[in-house]
Amino acid sequence: MTLTTGSDAARARRDATPQGEPRRVGGRGRGRAIEALWGYAFIAPTGIGLAVFYLWPILQTAYFSMTEWGFFGGHTWTGFDNYTRLLRDPEAGQALINTLGYTALGLVAIPLAIVFAALLNQKGLRGVGVYRTLFFLPVVTMPVAVAMVWRWLYNGDYGLINYVLSLAGVEGPSWVADPATALYALAVVGIWSSLGYNLIIFLAGMQAIPREYYEAAQIDGAGRITQFFRVTLPLLSPTAFFVSVISVIGSLQLFDLVYAMAGSGLTARANPAFPRLQTVVHLFYDRAFVTNDRGYAAAIVVMLFLLIIAMTAVQFRLQRRWVHYA
Amino acid sequence: MRRSARFGAALLGVVLGVPACSGGEGPGGAQDRITLSYAVWDNNQKPVMEELGREFTRTHPNVTINVQFAPWTDYWTKLRAAAGGGAAPDVFWMNGPNFRLYASNGMIRPLEEEIVRDRVDLSVYPRPLVDLYTLGGEHFGLPKDMDTIGVWYNKTLFDARGVAYPANDWTWADFQTAAARLTDPARGVYGTAAMLGGFQEYQYNTIAQAGGYVISPDGGKSGYDDPKTIAGLRFWTDLIKAGRSPDLVTMTDTLPLQLFEAGKVAMYWGGSWNVAEFSANEYTRDRVDVAPLPRGERQATIIHGVANVVSARTEHSEQAWQFVKFLGSERAAGILGRRGPIPAYTGTQGSWVSAHPEFRLRTFVDAVAYGVPYPVSVNTAAWNEAELTYLARAWTGEVPVEKAATDLAAAMNALLSKE
């Protein structure tokens, strides 16, 4: 901020210079260079941090994805071997399918969050603070704690969910151990945990919509439902776009929930539903830290990185069709 | 964003600052006094290890032992990073699955010369444990402790069904009969639980009892396509099929150990390490006892133990060896047995056995006589993963056990050929 105001001020001063006065061209050039230098100095802490902790590791990972690692460091160049292996690895294929499935299911969280946000945004609603806190609680709870509680809820024999179902005479499955239900069970937890965060963003988006639009709609005879669909939703679309980009990226990187719910490390594979729960990042973890196959693990994350870029680019292209900027 | 950047900058400062600071304490400060770092992964044993460190200092006044604890989940990640960077602790705990990885990559020091020079008698340790830490004819560590497997059983459930407690010389057939009679679907009680995720307590034992093998002695070939090995696996899948054990889905939701501690499973194959848990648990304390594993074609139990090893890059190799030698001594074993796992030194297990007279703990010590070494290769973890991936399909009944096992053998052989 300081930089832009600084240069604006400089421009303003410059414009104020009377036409006839001779310009000190060289001097202003030096001033600019110094100004730029200061600019770089100010962004240096962030820039260096970003370069050292983000950009450099990304480049390194890309390089390592074309090598094979020794157990204690040291690597040999193998070209595209890891990538050809990745394309033929059925486990990687399944992990990708699972991850995409989870991502698609995760998008359900968006309409859900909008509905809850609309309900919480009503004028004169009592105890809004309490509701907001309740919805936001899962966001601030540790994912591992969340997973443990849900694991218990999902337990086939002793879980609360199946107990409630048994009252209605239904025998529920072992939710996270049954290949048919595991991914859905996981997605429910994911949606539940992210609901609060999305909701807060949507609430903020709704409160930024000017009152006048609603008043105008009312005068035109629109009821509350019509107002929601014709005023709120279109004006909320930029927020929805932001949330969908963030949530797709988050879903593609899913790890902790699987790690905590399927069973950690090797023991996860004793879960018969594990082939349906394995995500790309979880596979990366297994290769990098369990089976000592780090070059291959690097190839997995490079592919994931490219996939995330591609999916985000697609979303940016598609936004033209549905996002309205007021 | 802004905060994370500031944090990044701060972190950077720390990273850059560290070498500058540590450069100050050069070799000038080091006189005759040295400190050996000793890494362990069991917090419960840390006090005993510190006590042993102080004992050692008594006879070696210029050496101080600094016990460094890292929880199991971080231990190997940390150790590998440290070893790769040449900064491993001077002395540390080693287990079977990781040993060859460290030994074959020159990360730990062969102790052959010292053992010969100081005339250390290796016959005081169970043979399978000494062999576990031998590579290319060289010894790399001295065994610290050991564990064997037994059948923990719930006496209350045996009494309720009028089944006699297991005899010391019982067989697979006896076990299967007992499992059948103890199973009580009306009360949700199973005779046993054919756990998948615990090969050390389950599959490896029955494979050895059936006369099969997991990996060839030279570590080059998988034994999973051997008919006898498959018989050792079928022992468990048959129990599931007959309903004597919960199915895999049930055991995933509620672990066999939890089922056993809730009185839902009558016989649980467990290790000597379960003593601490079962004596602390109010339900199991008075209800359970332990019997030897039943005999198949032969009698067998997996024996495994931790060893103390010396880093290859230590600057104090002589003192580190002296410490390892002390840890492997009869005196150290006596101290360990009172407060920790079973000491590996033969004849020092009395204090461990008498610590819990409510259980027949002698069973675990007697089992050493027919102990079979824990199967390992260089990259053990790679095929440990394959074991679970392939056998899970047999455990659910999705694929016949013969097919799952032969598929596993092929996958495991492919992994072994890369070592």
XYZ file of C-alpha atoms in Angstrom:
745
model
C 0.000 0.000 0.000
C 2.690 2.472 0.958
C 4.368 1.970 -2.389
C 1.334 2.821 -4.537
C 0.455 5.884 -2.517
C 4.087 6.923 -2.745
C 4.191 6.696 -6.520
C 0.753 8.291 -6.820
C 2.019 11.187 -4.806
C 5.076 11.396 -7.032
C 2.904 11.405 -10.135
C 0.687 14.075 -8.647
C 3.732 16.216 -7.943
C 4.996 15.631 -11.459
C 1.674 16.624 -13.017
C 1.686 19.763 -10.962
C 4.993 20.860 -12.488
C 4.443 23.872 -14.740
C 4.905 23.073 -18.411
C 7.603 25.603 -19.025
C 9.995 24.439 -16.311
C 12.904 22.358 -17.646
C 12.621 18.737 -16.629
C 15.440 17.127 -14.687
C 15.212 13.893 -16.599
C 18.315 12.163 -15.228
C 17.502 12.972 -11.661
C 14.012 11.564 -11.859
C 15.382 8.355 -13.426
C 17.714 7.842 -10.510
C 14.882 8.577 -8.120
C 12.824 5.904 -9.783
C 15.566 3.346 -9.567
C 15.998 4.069 -5.873
C 12.264 3.855 -5.420
C 12.183 0.479 -7.164
C 15.066 -0.687 -5.019
C 13.131 0.264 -1.924
C 10.177 -1.627 -3.318
C 12.239 -4.757 -3.700
C 13.661 -4.274 -0.246
C 10.164 -4.158 1.199
C 8.995 -7.320 -0.535
C 12.293 -9.092 0.103
C 11.231 -10.802 3.365
C 8.179 -12.278 1.665
C 9.974 -12.863 -1.610
C 12.898 -14.681 -0.074
C 10.601 -16.743 2.120
C 8.493 -17.662 -0.887
C 11.503 -18.500 -3.018
C 13.245 -20.582 -0.377
C 10.228 -22.396 1.042
C 7.922 -22.643 -1.990
C 9.515 -22.046 -5.371
C 12.788 -23.824 -4.762
C 11.123 -26.946 -3.279
C 8.748 -27.052 -6.261
C 11.656 -27.008 -8.694
C 13.529 -29.544 -6.611
C 10.526 -31.857 -6.452
C 10.160 -31.652 -10.227
C 13.816 -32.592 -10.564
C 13.599 -35.411 -8.013
C 10.585 -36.851 -9.817
C 13.032 -37.865 -12.533
C 15.394 -39.628 -10.174
C 15.518 -42.688 -8.008
C 16.390 -42.104 -4.391
C 18.761 -43.970 -2.130
C 17.435 -44.746 1.339
C 19.641 -42.136 2.956
C 19.676 -39.457 0.256
C 21.666 -39.515 -2.929
C 19.848 -40.093 -6.199
C 20.357 -41.288 -9.740
C 18.803 -39.795 -12.858
C 16.114 -42.011 -14.381
C 14.415 -39.601 -16.789
C 10.720 -40.256 -17.250
C 10.763 -43.762 -15.740
C 8.727 -42.686 -12.711
C 6.084 -41.157 -14.961
C 5.698 -44.168 -17.226
C 5.433 -46.302 -14.111
C 2.819 -43.943 -12.714
C 0.684 -44.262 -15.827
C 0.716 -48.044 -15.507
C 0.184 -48.187 -11.732
C -3.371 -49.435 -11.027
C -3.138 -48.194 -7.448
C -2.412 -44.658 -8.654
C -5.350 -44.867 -11.070
C -7.692 -45.947 -8.310
C -6.354 -43.247 -6.002
C -7.057 -40.647 -8.690
C -10.604 -41.941 -9.187
C -11.200 -41.832 -5.444
C -9.803 -38.315 -5.169
C -11.926 -37.017 -8.042
C -14.984 -38.718 -6.563
C -14.330 -37.120 -3.216
C -13.814 -33.741 -4.884
C -17.135 -34.015 -6.724
C -18.940 -35.022 -3.526
C -17.221 -32.177 -1.701
C -18.834 -29.646 -4.048
C -22.180 -30.484 -2.413
C -20.883 -28.426 0.496
C -21.337 -25.222 -1.529
C -25.143 -25.196 -2.037
C -25.472 -26.504 1.490
C -23.393 -23.651 2.875
C -25.372 -21.117 0.833
C -28.679 -22.404 2.206
C -27.446 -22.317 5.792
C -25.904 -18.893 5.272
C -29.235 -17.591 3.901
C -31.041 -19.000 6.925
C -28.570 -17.374 9.285
C -28.711 -14.089 7.410
C -32.375 -13.503 8.170
C -33.210 -10.254 9.846
C -34.162 -10.509 13.483
C -32.992 -14.116 13.926
C -32.302 -14.811 17.570
C -29.049 -16.362 18.769
C -27.185 -15.863 15.501
C -23.898 -15.846 17.394
C -24.653 -19.260 18.899
C -25.489 -20.790 15.509
C -22.415 -19.314 13.888
C -20.245 -20.688 16.678
C -21.824 -24.133 16.347
C -21.292 -24.208 12.605
C -17.745 -22.936 12.938
C -16.712 -25.356 15.694
C -15.695 -28.204 13.350
C -13.363 -25.808 11.519
C -11.356 -25.054 14.629
C -11.375 -28.656 15.877
C -8.326 -30.786 15.120
C -8.992 -33.043 12.109
C -7.693 -36.061 14.004
C -10.124 -35.476 16.863
C -12.940 -35.029 14.335
C -11.957 -38.290 12.638
C -11.843 -40.201 15.912
C -15.320 -39.104 16.943
C -16.752 -39.895 13.507
C -15.058 -43.282 13.481
C -16.940 -44.090 16.611
C -20.208 -42.759 15.184
C -19.664 -44.874 12.067
C -18.793 -48.093 13.943
C -20.868 -50.933 12.474
C -21.640 -52.675 15.770
C -21.398 -50.013 18.437
C -21.835 -46.760 16.516
C -24.492 -44.199 17.314
C -25.635 -43.916 13.693
C -26.390 -47.612 13.400
C -28.046 -47.564 16.806
C -30.452 -44.867 15.636
C -31.037 -46.792 12.400
C -31.742 -49.969 14.383
C -34.562 -48.151 16.188
C -36.167 -47.790 12.768
C -35.480 -51.445 12.079
C -32.654 -50.780 9.627
C -29.330 -52.599 9.937
C -26.649 -50.121 8.928
C -23.339 -51.122 7.389
C -19.839 -50.655 8.802
C -19.614 -47.264 7.187
C -15.860 -46.765 6.854
C -14.934 -50.440 6.501
C -17.445 -51.243 3.771
C -16.111 -50.481 0.260
C -19.600 -49.501 -0.905
C -20.076 -46.716 1.645
C -16.563 -45.698 2.720
C -15.979 -42.838 0.291
C -19.404 -41.333 0.960
C -18.886 -41.629 4.702
C -15.599 -39.808 4.300
C -17.166 -37.085 2.160
C -19.866 -36.474 4.768
C -17.192 -35.787 7.375
C -15.303 -33.568 4.941
C -18.425 -31.561 4.127
C -19.403 -31.309 7.764
C -15.959 -30.023 8.746
C -15.739 -27.429 5.983
C -19.325 -26.193 6.248
C -18.552 -23.566 8.875
C -15.712 -22.024 6.931
C -17.736 -21.804 3.698
C -20.700 -20.497 5.604
C -18.788 -17.574 7.082
C -17.536 -16.588 3.646
C -21.038 -16.760 2.166
C -22.457 -14.764 5.068
C -19.909 -12.042 4.419
C -20.777 -12.159 0.719
C -24.492 -11.805 1.474
C -23.983 -8.904 3.794
C -22.048 -7.086 1.074
C -25.114 -7.138 -1.210
C -26.633 -3.625 -1.101
C -30.050 -3.324 0.546
C -31.367 -1.320 -2.405
C -31.515 -4.393 -4.648
C -33.863 -6.127 -2.229
C -35.971 -3.014 -1.803
C -36.281 -2.668 -5.564
C -37.209 -6.347 -5.861
C -39.808 -5.944 -3.138
C -41.363 -3.008 -4.920
C -41.545 -5.157 -8.036
C -43.485 -7.675 -5.977
C -40.807 -10.383 -5.486
C -41.298 -12.667 -2.484
C -38.477 -13.912 -0.287
C -37.848 -17.035 -2.375
C -37.766 -15.078 -5.611
C -35.468 -12.547 -3.992
C -33.100 -15.346 -2.985
C -32.947 -16.805 -6.488
C -33.004 -13.556 -8.474
C -30.971 -11.221 -6.261
C -28.953 -13.139 -3.662
C -27.721 -16.028 -5.788
C -26.461 -14.062 -8.822
C -24.732 -11.493 -6.630
C -23.247 -14.283 -4.524
C -21.745 -16.050 -7.528
C -18.284 -14.438 -7.191
C -18.158 -15.741 -3.608
C -19.361 -19.161 -4.750
C -16.651 -19.166 -7.394
C -13.980 -18.381 -4.828
C -15.279 -21.078 -2.479
C -15.463 -23.680 -5.244
C -11.863 -23.000 -6.335
C -10.612 -23.261 -2.766
C -12.645 -26.373 -1.974
C -11.589 -28.215 -5.139
C -7.954 -27.549 -4.326
C -8.529 -28.678 -0.755
C -10.331 -31.868 -1.827
C -7.628 -32.802 -4.309
C -5.100 -32.568 -1.501
C -7.127 -34.682 0.927
C -4.898 -36.609 3.328
C -5.423 -36.119 7.060
C -8.991 -37.362 7.182
C -8.106 -40.585 5.363
C -4.979 -41.032 7.431
C -6.949 -40.711 10.645
C -10.101 -42.576 9.605
C -8.846 -45.465 7.502
C -6.088 -46.280 9.988
C -2.618 -44.778 10.009
C 0.379 -45.975 8.043
C 0.520 -49.639 7.150
C -2.482 -50.656 9.247
C -4.797 -48.681 6.937
C -4.334 -51.463 4.426
C -5.958 -53.953 6.780
C -9.171 -52.001 6.181
C -11.077 -53.792 3.372
C -12.390 -50.424 2.159
C -8.907 -48.989 1.835
C -8.750 -49.355 -1.968
C -11.744 -46.986 -2.102
C -10.279 -44.567 0.445
C -6.737 -44.221 -0.876
C -6.219 -40.659 -2.136
C -3.417 -39.297 -4.287
C -1.706 -37.538 -1.391
C -2.086 -40.617 0.794
C -0.416 -42.690 -1.910
C 2.328 -40.075 -2.069
C 2.791 -40.415 1.696
C 2.989 -44.205 1.480
C 5.597 -44.094 -1.261
C 7.672 -41.335 0.301
C 7.601 -42.358 3.925
C 6.521 -45.982 4.174
C 8.094 -47.866 1.281
C 11.109 -45.583 0.776
C 10.317 -44.777 -2.844
C 10.815 -41.015 -2.890
C 11.534 -40.402 -6.550
C 8.255 -42.044 -7.451
C 6.500 -40.109 -4.682
C 7.827 -36.883 -6.195
C 6.366 -37.885 -9.579
C 2.985 -38.445 -7.906
C 2.887 -34.949 -6.413
C 4.124 -33.310 -9.595
C 1.206 -34.915 -11.428
C -1.138 -33.745 -8.685
C 0.309 -30.226 -8.933
C -0.376 -30.185 -12.673
C -3.860 -31.575 -12.115
C -4.647 -28.816 -9.600
C -3.407 -26.152 -12.018
C -5.504 -27.659 -14.815
C -8.662 -27.935 -12.715
C -8.280 -24.366 -11.473
C -7.706 -23.083 -15.009
C -10.855 -24.863 -16.170
C -12.816 -23.282 -13.351
C -11.554 -19.836 -14.306
C -12.648 -20.426 -17.895
C -16.069 -21.688 -16.872
C -16.703 -18.792 -14.505
C -17.595 -16.548 -17.463
C -20.758 -18.573 -17.875
C -22.096 -18.302 -14.372
C -20.317 -15.672 -12.323
C -21.805 -12.175 -12.249
C -19.712 -9.344 -10.957
C -22.089 -6.584 -9.832
C -0.588 -14.411 3.960
C 1.251 -11.589 5.594
C 1.647 -13.516 8.779
C 2.913 -16.619 7.090
C 5.467 -14.550 5.211
C 6.675 -12.992 8.415
C 6.833 -16.431 9.930
C 8.810 -17.637 6.930
C 11.264 -14.799 7.318
C 11.643 -15.546 11.007
C 12.220 -19.195 10.232
C 14.793 -18.246 7.663
C 16.570 -16.172 10.259
C 16.648 -19.140 12.579
C 17.957 -21.437 9.871
C 20.678 -19.015 8.840
C 21.494 -18.211 12.426
C 22.027 -21.727 13.634
C 25.331 -22.540 11.943
C 26.702 -19.195 13.052
C 25.901 -19.961 16.669
C 27.018 -23.534 16.732
C 30.279 -22.572 15.093
C 31.269 -21.048 18.426
C 31.571 -24.289 20.321
C 34.487 -25.771 18.507
C 36.680 -28.657 19.511
C 38.403 -26.268 21.904
C 35.713 -26.895 24.536
C 36.028 -30.664 24.374
C 38.456 -32.030 26.930
C 38.290 -35.575 28.115
C 34.631 -35.399 29.017
C 32.300 -36.561 26.283
C 28.564 -36.984 25.934
C 27.088 -39.897 24.012
C 23.631 -39.454 22.568
C 21.392 -42.515 22.867
C 18.105 -42.528 20.899
C 15.107 -44.573 22.065
C 11.451 -44.705 20.964
C 9.663 -45.908 24.098
C 8.822 -43.193 26.581
C 7.982 -45.792 29.233
C 11.510 -47.121 29.053
C 13.205 -43.737 29.037
C 13.695 -43.623 32.837
C 15.261 -47.119 32.826
C 17.528 -46.102 29.967
C 18.582 -43.005 31.914
C 19.247 -45.153 34.948
C 21.419 -47.439 32.818
C 23.193 -44.350 31.487
C 24.021 -43.223 35.043
C 25.210 -46.732 35.911
C 27.555 -46.586 32.931
C 28.901 -43.184 33.965
C 29.782 -44.658 37.337
C 32.353 -46.938 35.705
C 33.224 -44.475 32.918
C 33.286 -41.110 34.731
C 34.263 -39.113 31.651
C 31.248 -40.301 29.611
C 27.762 -38.889 30.083
C 24.767 -40.498 28.378
C 22.113 -38.235 26.907
C 18.963 -40.280 26.298
C 16.952 -38.830 23.418
C 13.339 -39.901 23.105
C 11.339 -39.722 19.878
C 7.883 -41.310 19.627
C 7.647 -44.423 17.462
C 5.869 -42.633 14.602
C 8.665 -40.043 14.275
C 11.600 -42.170 15.313
C 12.442 -43.710 11.950
C 11.735 -40.568 9.924
C 14.028 -38.554 12.187
C 16.681 -41.218 12.365
C 16.817 -41.638 8.622
C 17.145 -37.912 8.027
C 19.821 -37.641 10.718
C 21.735 -40.669 9.454
C 21.580 -39.417 5.861
C 22.981 -36.085 7.010
C 25.744 -37.773 9.003
C 24.292 -36.656 12.330
C 22.800 -39.861 13.746
C 22.918 -40.357 17.524
C 26.060 -42.168 18.723
C 24.080 -45.161 19.971
C 20.475 -46.001 19.128
C 17.778 -48.667 19.201
C 17.393 -50.785 16.104
C 14.657 -53.231 15.161
C 14.603 -56.176 12.763
C 12.663 -54.690 9.838
C 15.020 -51.693 9.607
C 18.331 -53.350 10.428
C 19.460 -54.373 6.951
C 18.556 -50.991 5.551
C 20.988 -49.333 7.945
C 23.669 -52.025 7.859
C 23.804 -52.428 4.083
C 23.987 -48.655 3.583
C 26.891 -48.307 5.990
C 24.926 -46.274 8.531
C 25.794 -48.459 11.515
C 29.163 -49.760 12.600
C 30.110 -53.442 12.428
C 31.137 -54.511 15.927
C 32.907 -57.703 14.881
C 36.435 -56.576 15.860
C 35.385 -55.304 19.251
C 33.362 -58.433 19.997
C 36.373 -60.625 19.242
C 38.813 -58.308 21.027
C 36.754 -58.058 24.222
C 35.731 -61.742 24.047
C 32.018 -60.966 24.248
C 30.038 -64.198 24.544
C 27.139 -64.009 22.103
C 25.711 -67.360 23.182
C 24.073 -65.677 26.172
C 21.476 -64.248 23.770
C 18.847 -66.292 21.901
C 20.346 -67.348 18.577
C 17.554 -65.882 16.357
C 18.154 -62.448 17.901
C 21.902 -62.554 17.277
C 21.242 -63.665 13.692
C 18.686 -60.913 13.190
C 21.446 -58.317 13.618
C 24.067 -60.138 11.544
C 24.734 -59.239 7.915
C 27.413 -60.725 5.700
C 28.800 -62.675 8.657
C 29.335 -59.507 10.703
C 27.566 -58.595 13.927
C 26.245 -55.045 14.145
C 24.485 -54.919 17.476
C 23.951 -56.539 20.853
C 20.388 -57.646 21.679
C 18.710 -55.561 24.357
C 15.324 -57.170 24.897
C 13.004 -59.669 23.263
C 9.387 -60.563 22.795
C 7.625 -63.797 21.939
C 3.987 -64.600 21.238
C 1.402 -66.478 23.288
C -2.346 -67.076 23.358
C -3.981 -64.747 25.852
C -7.308 -66.268 26.886
C -10.311 -65.154 28.870
C -10.864 -67.617 31.740
C -14.373 -66.345 32.421
C -15.500 -67.190 28.889
C -13.821 -70.621 29.102
C -15.621 -71.324 32.389
C -18.954 -70.128 31.022
C -18.797 -72.661 28.179
C -17.196 -75.407 30.279
C -14.087 -75.527 28.107
C -10.813 -76.670 29.700
C -8.007 -74.086 29.762
C -5.357 -74.592 27.043
C -2.722 -77.204 27.872
C 0.955 -76.474 27.306
C 1.141 -79.093 24.543
C -2.056 -78.224 22.712
C -2.307 -78.467 18.930
C -3.972 -76.630 16.067
C -6.882 -79.098 16.271
C -7.291 -78.379 20.001
C -7.265 -74.664 19.274
C -9.876 -75.010 16.517
C -12.136 -77.133 18.741
C -11.851 -74.661 21.596
C -12.578 -71.749 19.208
C -15.703 -73.536 17.980
C -16.971 -74.278 21.462
C -16.263 -70.792 22.766
C -18.114 -69.096 19.915
C -21.503 -67.924 21.132
C -23.395 -65.966 18.465
C -26.273 -65.215 20.852
C -23.969 -63.130 23.067
C -21.770 -61.901 20.230
C -18.781 -63.853 21.532
C -16.183 -65.249 19.138
C -13.672 -68.008 19.867
C -10.811 -65.959 18.499
C -10.058 -63.010 16.197
C -8.068 -63.662 13.012
C -6.382 -60.275 12.941
C -4.933 -59.125 9.631
C -2.812 -56.154 10.670
C -0.560 -58.032 13.119
C 1.659 -60.448 11.258
C 4.098 -60.779 14.134
C 1.358 -62.141 16.399
C -0.706 -63.981 13.798
C 0.328 -65.021 10.279
C 4.115 -65.346 10.759
C 3.555 -67.784 13.615
C 1.105 -70.066 11.853
C 3.232 -69.989 8.688
C 6.219 -71.249 10.695
C 4.035 -73.772 12.545
C 2.785 -75.142 9.220
C 6.387 -75.596 8.086
C 6.291 -72.710 5.613
C 8.416 -69.585 5.383
C 7.881 -65.900 4.607
C 11.216 -65.143 3.004
C 14.118 -67.382 1.990
C 17.102 -67.269 4.374
C 19.199 -65.319 1.833
C 16.396 -62.725 1.678
C 15.987 -63.089 -2.073
C 12.733 -64.984 -2.521
C 9.210 -64.839 -1.152
C 7.770 -67.931 0.478
C 4.139 -66.958 0.012
C 3.600 -69.325 -2.918
C 4.774 -72.303 -0.850
C 1.826 -74.641 -0.097
C 2.857 -74.878 3.561
C 2.958 -71.100 3.896
C -0.519 -70.960 2.378
C -1.668 -73.577 4.917
C -0.489 -71.205 7.652
C -2.652 -68.456 6.156
C -5.654 -70.699 5.597
C -5.633 -71.489 9.309
C -6.977 -67.961 9.834
C -9.260 -67.547 6.816
C -10.965 -70.843 7.717
C -11.690 -69.536 11.206
C -13.329 -66.445 9.709
C -15.302 -68.536 7.227
C -16.583 -70.815 9.986
C -17.665 -67.809 12.060
C -15.189 -68.539 14.865
C -13.663 -65.111 14.261
C -15.304 -61.769 13.429
C -14.990 -60.853 9.759
C -12.470 -58.296 8.551
C -15.032 -55.488 8.392
C -15.937 -55.967 12.055
C -12.273 -56.172 13.065
C -11.602 -52.931 11.198
C -14.274 -51.067 13.120
C -13.369 -52.565 16.468
C -9.830 -53.900 16.803
C -9.366 -57.471 18.064
C -7.577 -56.141 21.141
C -10.611 -53.999 22.001
C -12.931 -56.960 21.402
C -10.800 -59.122 23.686
C -10.791 -56.484 26.405
C -14.572 -56.219 26.115
C -15.052 -59.960 26.622
C -16.196 -60.492 23.022
C -13.224 -62.626 21.960
C -12.084 -65.584 24.034
C -8.564 -66.155 22.668
C -6.258 -63.357 21.529
C -2.827 -64.023 20.069
C -0.635 -61.388 21.624
C 2.900 -60.560 22.602
C 4.746 -60.437 25.873
C 4.396 -56.647 25.549
C 0.642 -56.949 26.248
C 1.378 -57.651 29.923
C 1.456 -53.954 30.769
C -1.921 -53.374 29.151
C -3.680 -56.456 30.530
C -2.440 -55.930 34.074
C -3.570 -52.292 34.024
C -7.007 -53.000 32.541
C -9.578 -53.696 35.236
C -11.550 -56.154 33.120
C -8.619 -58.287 31.964
C -6.545 -58.104 35.160
C -8.268 -61.020 36.911
C -9.851 -62.717 33.933
C -7.059 -63.470 31.491
C -4.014 -65.708 31.420
C -1.585 -66.827 28.774
C -0.817 -70.190 27.130
C 1.837 -71.213 24.578
C 0.912 -71.064 20.893
C -0.701 -74.303 19.682
C 1.486 -76.710 17.752
C 0.972 -77.239 14.031
C 3.302 -79.412 12.023
C 5.888 -78.063 14.450
C 5.988 -75.766 17.445
C 7.003 -72.187 16.691
C 6.733 -68.586 17.838
C 8.119 -65.468 16.227
C 10.875 -63.993 18.340
C 11.921 -60.425 17.893
C 13.960 -58.038 19.957
C 15.516 -54.608 19.887
C 19.288 -54.245 19.622
C 21.619 -51.411 20.537
C 23.734 -50.289 17.600
C 26.495 -47.733 17.054
C 26.367 -45.033 14.388
C 28.991 -45.450 11.684
C 29.842 -41.751 11.889
C 30.226 -41.444 15.649
C 33.320 -39.591 16.829
C 33.504 -41.744 19.929
C 33.281 -45.247 18.548
C 35.225 -46.830 21.404
C 33.103 -45.257 24.149
C 29.934 -46.017 22.173
C 30.961 -49.665 21.944
C 31.734 -49.751 25.659
C 28.234 -48.438 26.320
C 26.605 -50.986 24.004
C 28.606 -53.723 25.686
C 27.408 -52.523 29.074
C 23.783 -52.415 27.880
C 24.133 -56.010 26.737
C 25.623 -57.145 30.053
C 23.996 -59.280 32.703
C 23.924 -56.352 35.131
C 22.098 -54.075 32.704
C 19.657 -56.879 31.853
C 18.828 -57.266 35.545
C 17.978 -53.577 35.840
C 15.954 -53.614 32.603
C 13.885 -56.700 33.492
C 12.508 -55.176 36.661
C 11.023 -52.214 34.862
C 10.815 -52.965 31.158
C 10.463 -55.690 28.556
C 12.006 -59.171 28.743
C 15.796 -58.775 28.779
C 17.550 -60.715 26.024
C 20.349 -61.993 28.280
C 19.599 -65.647 29.069
C 18.954 -66.321 32.726
C 18.072 -62.741 33.669
C 14.359 -63.021 32.948
C 13.377 -64.036 36.483
C 12.651 -60.504 37.613
C 10.434 -59.909 34.574
C 8.467 -63.120 35.146
C 7.888 -62.464 38.842
C 6.743 -58.871 38.311
C 3.244 -60.144 37.443
C 2.536 -63.389 39.278
C -1.141 -63.225 38.189
C -0.115 -64.339 34.663
C 1.935 -67.393 33.659
C 4.641 -65.215 32.142
C 7.160 -68.038 32.132
C 5.298 -69.124 28.964
C 6.948 -66.320 26.990
C 10.435 -67.151 28.251
C 9.992 -70.891 27.619
C 8.849 -70.111 24.067
C 12.358 -68.816 23.257
C 13.409 -72.479 22.868
C 11.386 -72.756 19.652
C 11.629 -69.122 18.530
C 11.723 -68.399 14.807
C 13.406 -65.179 13.642
C 11.252 -62.303 12.476
C 11.363 -62.249 8.641
C 13.226 -59.254 7.189
C 15.047 -58.042 4.102
C 16.644 -54.708 3.174
C 13.438 -52.810 2.380
C 11.117 -54.829 4.615
C 8.455 -52.106 4.721
C 7.855 -52.373 0.965
C 6.632 -55.969 1.080
C 4.986 -55.507 4.481
C 2.680 -53.165 2.603
C 2.131 -55.745 -0.150
C 1.256 -58.397 2.454
C -1.653 -56.301 3.648
C -2.781 -55.185 0.204
C -2.975 -58.719 -1.195
C -4.055 -60.676 1.853
C -6.897 -58.266 2.673
C -8.629 -59.743 -0.401
C -8.318 -63.243 1.034
C -9.416 -62.094 4.471
C -12.647 -60.645 3.081
C -13.200 -63.834 1.090
C -13.177 -61.875 -2.162
C -10.285 -63.986 -3.524
C -9.314 -67.564 -2.513
C -6.335 -67.560 -0.160
C -4.143 -69.563 -2.612
C -4.623 -66.933 -5.308
C -4.043 -63.982 -2.969
C -0.887 -65.631 -1.615
C 0.596 -66.463 -5.036
C -0.172 -62.923 -6.257
C 1.533 -61.623 -3.147
C 4.556 -63.840 -3.795
C 4.912 -62.404 -7.306
C 4.623 -58.816 -6.049
C 7.031 -59.487 -3.208
C 9.590 -61.116 -5.520
C 9.435 -58.066 -7.773
C 10.123 -55.818 -4.777
C 12.945 -58.055 -3.520
C 14.632 -58.032 -6.924
C 14.932 -54.241 -6.631
C 16.808 -54.353 -3.304
